[in-house]
Structures are given as C-alpha cells and as structure tokens.
C-alpha cells in the first residue's frame, strides 16, 4: 500500500562559493513514504526542471551509506533526524503529512559551499594524505596469520575504520572541529601492529594538517559522536590525544 | 612550542589548569567545612594562612592558573567560532547525549569569574590584602583580617549575597560536570569503559564540591 504525503521544503540556494545564499521554499505533493530522502529531492529537481528552474545541487554517489557523499543538514541534524544512518538511508516515512523540512549544507569554515547544498570536503583528503597510510615491503604478501592481533584491538580498529569521511562530525560541532574524523583515521592504524611503525609521525602530521586547515579545538561536547552515521566513538579522540601527547613528549 | 601551537596542546593547557583549579576547590572546601564544626578552628586556619609567604606564593600560583585558564578559554572560543564560519544554521537541535553544560562552558566560566570578583572583594581584599598592607606599613584596621567567620556571618545573612553565592555555586556545578571528565578525556585517559565512569565521577564530584560550599553558606545564613 502506497501512502503519500504533502510537504514543504525550505532549501538553501547559493549560486557559488562567494555569493550570498538564501532559503527558497518549495511545495511537493504526493511524495511516497516509501521513497528515500534523496529520491524525494530527485522528484523536487524534476519538478524544478519542468518549471524551467535551476535544479538543487546536492552531493551523492553510492546511495547505500558507504561513500559518505550525501552531506545534508536536515531539520537541525546532519544526515537528518534518525541516528546512525546517512542521508541516503533516510526515508520519507520518517516525516508526516504537512511537515516543513529545512535542508542546509554543512556549515563550517573548513567545508566551504560550492553550490546550494554541495560543500568542498577536500580538506579531509588533505588530512588523509598527510599521514593516513602505512608503509609495506613490496613483494609477495606474507601469511595473514604471521601477525597475531588481539580480537579486542581488531574490533576497535574495525569500528574506527567504519568512518566514511562524510564530515557530519564537523557539521555537528559547535567548534567546527574535525577531531572525530582524524581520531578515527589515526586509531584504525594505531591499533594494529602494521600501523605502529609510523604511529607517532602520523598523529603529529595529521593533527598539524587539521590545525593548518582551520578546524577548531575540540571541547568534548560529543555532538560528533551523536550525529555520526557510523557511531564512531569519542574514545577515539582520547586515543588520538594520547598518541599525540606521547609523541610530542618523546621528541 | 606544541603546547600553544597545536589544538591538542592548547586543550592540554586548559585541561591541566582546570584540574589544578579543581584541586584548589577541593582544598578550599575542606577548609570551609571546618567552620561548621568549629568557628575557632576556621579562624585558626585563616590566621595560619594569613599573609605568610607560603600563602602569598599559593595565591600567586592560583592567580596564574586562573589567568591561563581564562585567557585560553577566550582564545579557544574565538578560534572555534572562526572555524565554525560566518554562516549559522537556521535550524539547530541539541543531539541526545550532548550535555547543555558542554556547549556553554564559556558563559558558565564568565559567571564563575564574576562570582570570583565578588568573592575576592568581600573576603580576600579584607583579609590577606589587609594583612599585606599592614605589613607594608599602611594604616589599616586588622581587627577582622583573620576572622573569616565574621565575614561569613556578615555576608551570608544578607539574602542578596546569599542568592548570588548560590547562583555562583550552581554555575560552577554545571562547569565541573562537563569540565572534569573533559579534562581527563583531553589528557587521553579514556576508553569505552572509563568514559561512562568518568562522567559519573564528574557528576558526583561536582555535586560534592558545590553542595559543600552551598551548605556552608546556608549554615551561616540560617543556623550559626
Ligand atoms: C574554579 C574555577 C574553574 C574550574 C575548576 C574550571 C575547570 C575546568 C575544567 C576541568 C575544564 C576542562 C578542560 C578540558 O576539557 O580540557 C574547563 C574547561 C573550560 N573552562 Fe573552566 N574552570 C574554572 C573557571 C573558568 C573560567 C573563569 C572560565 C572563563 C571565563 C572558564 C572557561 C572554560 C572553558 C571555555 C572551557 C572549555 C570547555 C572544554 O574544553 O570543555 N573556566 N574548566
Ligand atoms: S567520524 Fe562519523 S561523522 Fe565524522 S566523517 Fe567519519 S563517519 Fe562521518
Ligand atoms: S550517497 Fe553514499 S553514503 Fe549517502
């Protein structure tokens, strides 16, 4: 049975990085509650194109919660009102008939708006490039069991590695801090023997890049963890602090 | 120097100075509680500290701790607002699990500073400062300079001051419920098990400290 709802959308429209933006209001009728949030935006864009208007620009790619592209701030929450899902996994059944839905881009100096709801998240790539790698000997791969790893460490590393680099942590943070992301990327390697070799260098380099790019100082409000679609824990931030402080003390 | 040039370094300065202030509060409270049990005992402590060299050195270190904490509080908040950018969200919601105090640490801190100014004016300026002036040869009345109980009775029986002090302790409570575990997290002493424990310890500790100060004030307002 197909249920439909009528909704009002308030969408942030901004033609370019340097131009002033403003909200536009659109009415959308007969939206199936089975459609996903991004499908709803596709319908909106179809309606806009049919009216000879510019469609709304928004980032998306995989539409299954793994690429981290769908950066929308919906009704005061990055990735919308549900917890531990991305925008593309949000469905219209979460909304009621007659609802007004406000959609904004990530707002942070580190993520400038490119157009409408699309922001420039290359800052995250630069942080990764600064140290988010390990060095391995070329040649035949060694046996996987040659390096024993405690189950607990493996689990924690996998949890940290579930970060998809979406940027919701920065978007949610009142300090515009990228610590949850950086700590996840540092932790997933620091917890494993293969990542230990460059651990000190990595923590220093990635943090220095994060600071250089103008992200804020973490005050442990925990908004990042609450809004993270992958539930990455702020205990990773404690680990990053440990790694960084002990690396500096050893210098 | 990484302590001031990196975000974690700056946070570490906040954290260490904050923990130092927490330590001071603990010391200060244990002193105040004595006044409930023995007014003479309390005045003996006032006398013992007075303007002795160790009390003066202690005061200077304390002031330095406060100045560092406050200066970095404003500096970090300024940097963080810049990192946030000029465009604000039209709709905001505080996510579940985010404490109100954690998002209002500067405001709470400012209330704490205002309370501190009143407190320094009412007690420090009439006690240690008077003794220092006396030692420097100035003509001051030192009759009550080591009589902390006199001032406590004088101020806390005034309902306006009593309420101001209680508001002050309330702000401090909020500041500490977040500040204490946040400082531990900043140092890096945290994991999935201890995160919840530290938060609980923060709440208990903040409550002991602030309720303790409040009880002493109320005691002198209504009982003594
Ligand atoms: C007795 C007085 C005070 C005590 C015991 C205290 C304690 C603390 C502690 C333990 C922290 C956590 C540090 C960290 O997260 O690394 C903190 C943070 C903070 N304090 Fe204070 N503080 C006091 C007074 C003040 C004052 C006077 C101000 C400002 C005018 C202030 C502003 C802040 C700010 C903005 C933070 C940052 C929030 C955070 O990092 O969690 N504090 N304080
Ligand atoms: S830590 Fe969570 S919110 Fe931050 S980038 Fe990774 S997945 Fe997104
Ligand atoms: S579009 Fe890939 S995570 Fe949403």
mmCIF file of N, CA, C and O in Angstrom, chain B residues 101-133:
data_model
loop_
_atom_site.group_PDB
_atom_site.id
_atom_site.type_symbol
_atom_site.label_atom_id
_atom_site.label_comp_id
_atom_site.label_asym_id
_atom_site.label_seq_id
_atom_site.Cartn_x
_atom_site.Cartn_y
_atom_site.Cartn_z
ATOM 1 N N UNK B 101 25.702 21.837 29.539
ATOM 2 C CA UNK B 101 26.891 22.500 30.085
ATOM 3 C C UNK B 101 28.029 22.501 29.073
ATOM 4 O O UNK B 101 28.757 23.485 28.928
ATOM 5 N N UNK B 102 28.177 21.395 28.327
ATOM 6 C CA UNK B 102 29.321 21.265 27.433
ATOM 7 C C UNK B 102 29.291 22.312 26.331
ATOM 8 O O UNK B 102 30.319 22.677 25.786
ATOM 9 N N UNK B 103 28.098 22.812 26.011
ATOM 10 C CA UNK B 103 28.013 23.793 24.935
ATOM 11 C C UNK B 103 28.010 25.220 25.455
ATOM 12 O O UNK B 103 27.929 26.168 24.678
ATOM 13 N N UNK B 104 28.080 25.368 26.780
ATOM 14 C CA UNK B 104 28.012 26.713 27.364
ATOM 15 C C UNK B 104 29.124 26.966 28.363
ATOM 16 O O UNK B 104 28.953 27.712 29.320
ATOM 17 N N UNK B 105 30.282 26.335 28.113
ATOM 18 C CA UNK B 105 31.366 26.417 29.093
ATOM 19 C C UNK B 105 31.877 27.847 29.271
ATOM 20 O O UNK B 105 32.241 28.240 30.373
ATOM 21 N N UNK B 106 31.909 28.635 28.200
ATOM 22 C CA UNK B 106 32.442 29.994 28.338
ATOM 23 C C UNK B 106 31.496 30.846 29.178
ATOM 24 O O UNK B 106 31.936 31.557 30.089
ATOM 25 N N UNK B 107 30.195 30.756 28.883
ATOM 26 C CA UNK B 107 29.207 31.530 29.644
ATOM 27 C C UNK B 107 29.276 31.153 31.118
ATOM 28 O O UNK B 107 29.311 32.022 32.007
ATOM 29 N N UNK B 108 29.322 29.843 31.389
ATOM 30 C CA UNK B 108 29.413 29.384 32.775
ATOM 31 C C UNK B 108 30.690 29.911 33.416
ATOM 32 O O UNK B 108 30.685 30.354 34.567
ATOM 33 N N UNK B 109 31.779 29.876 32.653
ATOM 34 C CA UNK B 109 33.060 30.370 33.160
ATOM 35 C C UNK B 109 32.990 31.850 33.493
ATOM 36 O O UNK B 109 33.548 32.299 34.498
ATOM 37 N N UNK B 110 32.280 32.609 32.635
ATOM 38 C CA UNK B 110 32.172 34.047 32.888
ATOM 39 C C UNK B 110 31.394 34.301 34.181
ATOM 40 O O UNK B 110 31.761 35.160 34.989
ATOM 41 N N UNK B 111 30.336 33.525 34.414
ATOM 42 C CA UNK B 111 29.606 33.655 35.684
ATOM 43 C C UNK B 111 30.549 33.343 36.854
ATOM 44 O O UNK B 111 30.549 34.025 37.877
ATOM 45 N N UNK B 112 31.380 32.303 36.656
ATOM 46 C CA UNK B 112 32.332 31.944 37.715
ATOM 47 C C UNK B 112 33.293 33.100 37.994
ATOM 48 O O UNK B 112 33.585 33.428 39.143
ATOM 49 N N UNK B 113 33.775 33.769 36.943
ATOM 50 C CA UNK B 113 34.695 34.902 37.132
ATOM 51 C C UNK B 113 34.014 36.035 37.885
ATOM 52 O O UNK B 113 34.598 36.630 38.798
ATOM 53 N N UNK B 114 32.746 36.323 37.515
ATOM 54 C CA UNK B 114 32.033 37.405 38.200
ATOM 55 C C UNK B 114 31.876 37.077 39.685
ATOM 56 O O UNK B 114 32.107 37.935 40.556
ATOM 57 N N UNK B 115 31.518 35.838 39.974
ATOM 58 C CA UNK B 115 31.393 35.417 41.360
ATOM 59 C C UNK B 115 32.723 35.540 42.080
ATOM 60 O O UNK B 115 32.803 35.976 43.231
ATOM 61 N N UNK B 116 33.774 35.192 41.344
ATOM 62 C CA UNK B 116 35.114 35.247 41.916
ATOM 63 C C UNK B 116 35.497 36.684 42.268
ATOM 64 O O UNK B 116 36.107 36.941 43.314
ATOM 65 N N UNK B 117 35.107 37.616 41.408
ATOM 66 C CA UNK B 117 35.418 39.021 41.651
ATOM 67 C C UNK B 117 34.723 39.479 42.937
ATOM 68 O O UNK B 117 35.344 40.109 43.795
ATOM 69 N N UNK B 118 33.445 39.124 43.067
ATOM 70 C CA UNK B 118 32.700 39.488 44.277
ATOM 71 C C UNK B 118 33.367 38.871 45.506
ATOM 72 O O UNK B 118 33.589 39.536 46.519
ATOM 73 N N UNK B 119 33.720 37.585 45.364
ATOM 74 C CA UNK B 119 34.308 36.848 46.476
ATOM 75 C C UNK B 119 35.659 37.448 46.886
ATOM 76 O O UNK B 119 35.950 37.614 48.073
ATOM 77 N N UNK B 120 36.473 37.808 45.912
ATOM 78 C CA UNK B 120 37.786 38.381 46.206
ATOM 79 C C UNK B 120 37.619 39.735 46.883
ATOM 80 O O UNK B 120 38.345 40.079 47.811
ATOM 81 N N UNK B 121 36.617 40.480 46.431
ATOM 82 C CA UNK B 121 36.373 41.799 47.019
ATOM 83 C C UNK B 121 35.904 41.661 48.468
ATOM 84 O O UNK B 121 36.319 42.398 49.348
ATOM 85 N N UNK B 122 35.013 40.677 48.695
ATOM 86 C CA UNK B 122 34.415 40.547 50.025
ATOM 87 C C UNK B 122 35.319 39.846 51.039
ATOM 88 O O UNK B 122 35.210 40.101 52.232
ATOM 89 N N UNK B 123 36.154 38.937 50.567
ATOM 90 C CA UNK B 123 36.975 38.190 51.527
ATOM 91 C C UNK B 123 38.473 38.477 51.377
ATOM 92 O O UNK B 123 39.113 38.945 52.302
ATOM 93 N N UNK B 124 39.003 38.227 50.180
ATOM 94 C CA UNK B 124 40.452 38.361 50.017
ATOM 95 C C UNK B 124 40.903 39.783 50.312
ATOM 96 O O UNK B 124 41.850 40.023 51.047
ATOM 97 N N UNK B 125 40.162 40.783 49.751
ATOM 98 C CA UNK B 125 40.582 42.177 49.904
ATOM 99 C C UNK B 125 40.484 42.631 51.353
ATOM 100 O O UNK B 125 41.109 43.616 51.742
ATOM 101 N N UNK B 126 39.670 41.909 52.152
ATOM 102 C CA UNK B 126 39.517 42.341 53.556
ATOM 103 C C UNK B 126 40.364 41.506 54.498
ATOM 104 O O UNK B 126 40.424 41.779 55.683
ATOM 105 N N UNK B 127 40.972 40.454 53.942
ATOM 106 C CA UNK B 127 41.757 39.587 54.818
ATOM 107 C C UNK B 127 43.236 39.589 54.419
ATOM 108 O O UNK B 127 44.020 40.335 54.950
ATOM 109 N N UNK B 128 43.579 38.796 53.393
ATOM 110 C CA UNK B 128 45.002 38.735 53.047
ATOM 111 C C UNK B 128 45.540 40.104 52.602
ATOM 112 O O UNK B 128 46.631 40.508 52.999
ATOM 113 N N UNK B 129 44.750 40.811 51.805
ATOM 114 C CA UNK B 129 45.223 42.113 51.297
ATOM 115 C C UNK B 129 45.482 43.078 52.450
ATOM 116 O O UNK B 129 46.504 43.775 52.476
ATOM 117 N N UNK B 130 44.555 43.078 53.424
ATOM 118 C CA UNK B 130 44.717 43.971 54.565
ATOM 119 C C UNK B 130 46.005 43.635 55.321
ATOM 120 O O UNK B 130 46.779 44.515 55.704
ATOM 121 N N UNK B 131 46.244 42.340 55.481
ATOM 122 C CA UNK B 131 47.476 41.951 56.192
ATOM 123 C C UNK B 131 48.715 42.372 55.424
ATOM 124 O O UNK B 131 49.714 42.799 56.005
ATOM 125 N N UNK B 132 48.652 42.236 54.103
ATOM 126 C CA UNK B 132 49.796 42.645 53.284
ATOM 127 C C UNK B 132 50.019 44.147 53.415
ATOM 128 O O UNK B 132 51.153 44.619 53.567
ATOM 129 N N UNK B 133 48.904 44.907 53.370
ATOM 130 C CA UNK B 133 49.011 46.361 53.503
ATOM 131 C C UNK B 133 49.588 46.712 54.874
ATOM 132 O O UNK B 133 50.437 47.592 55.003
#
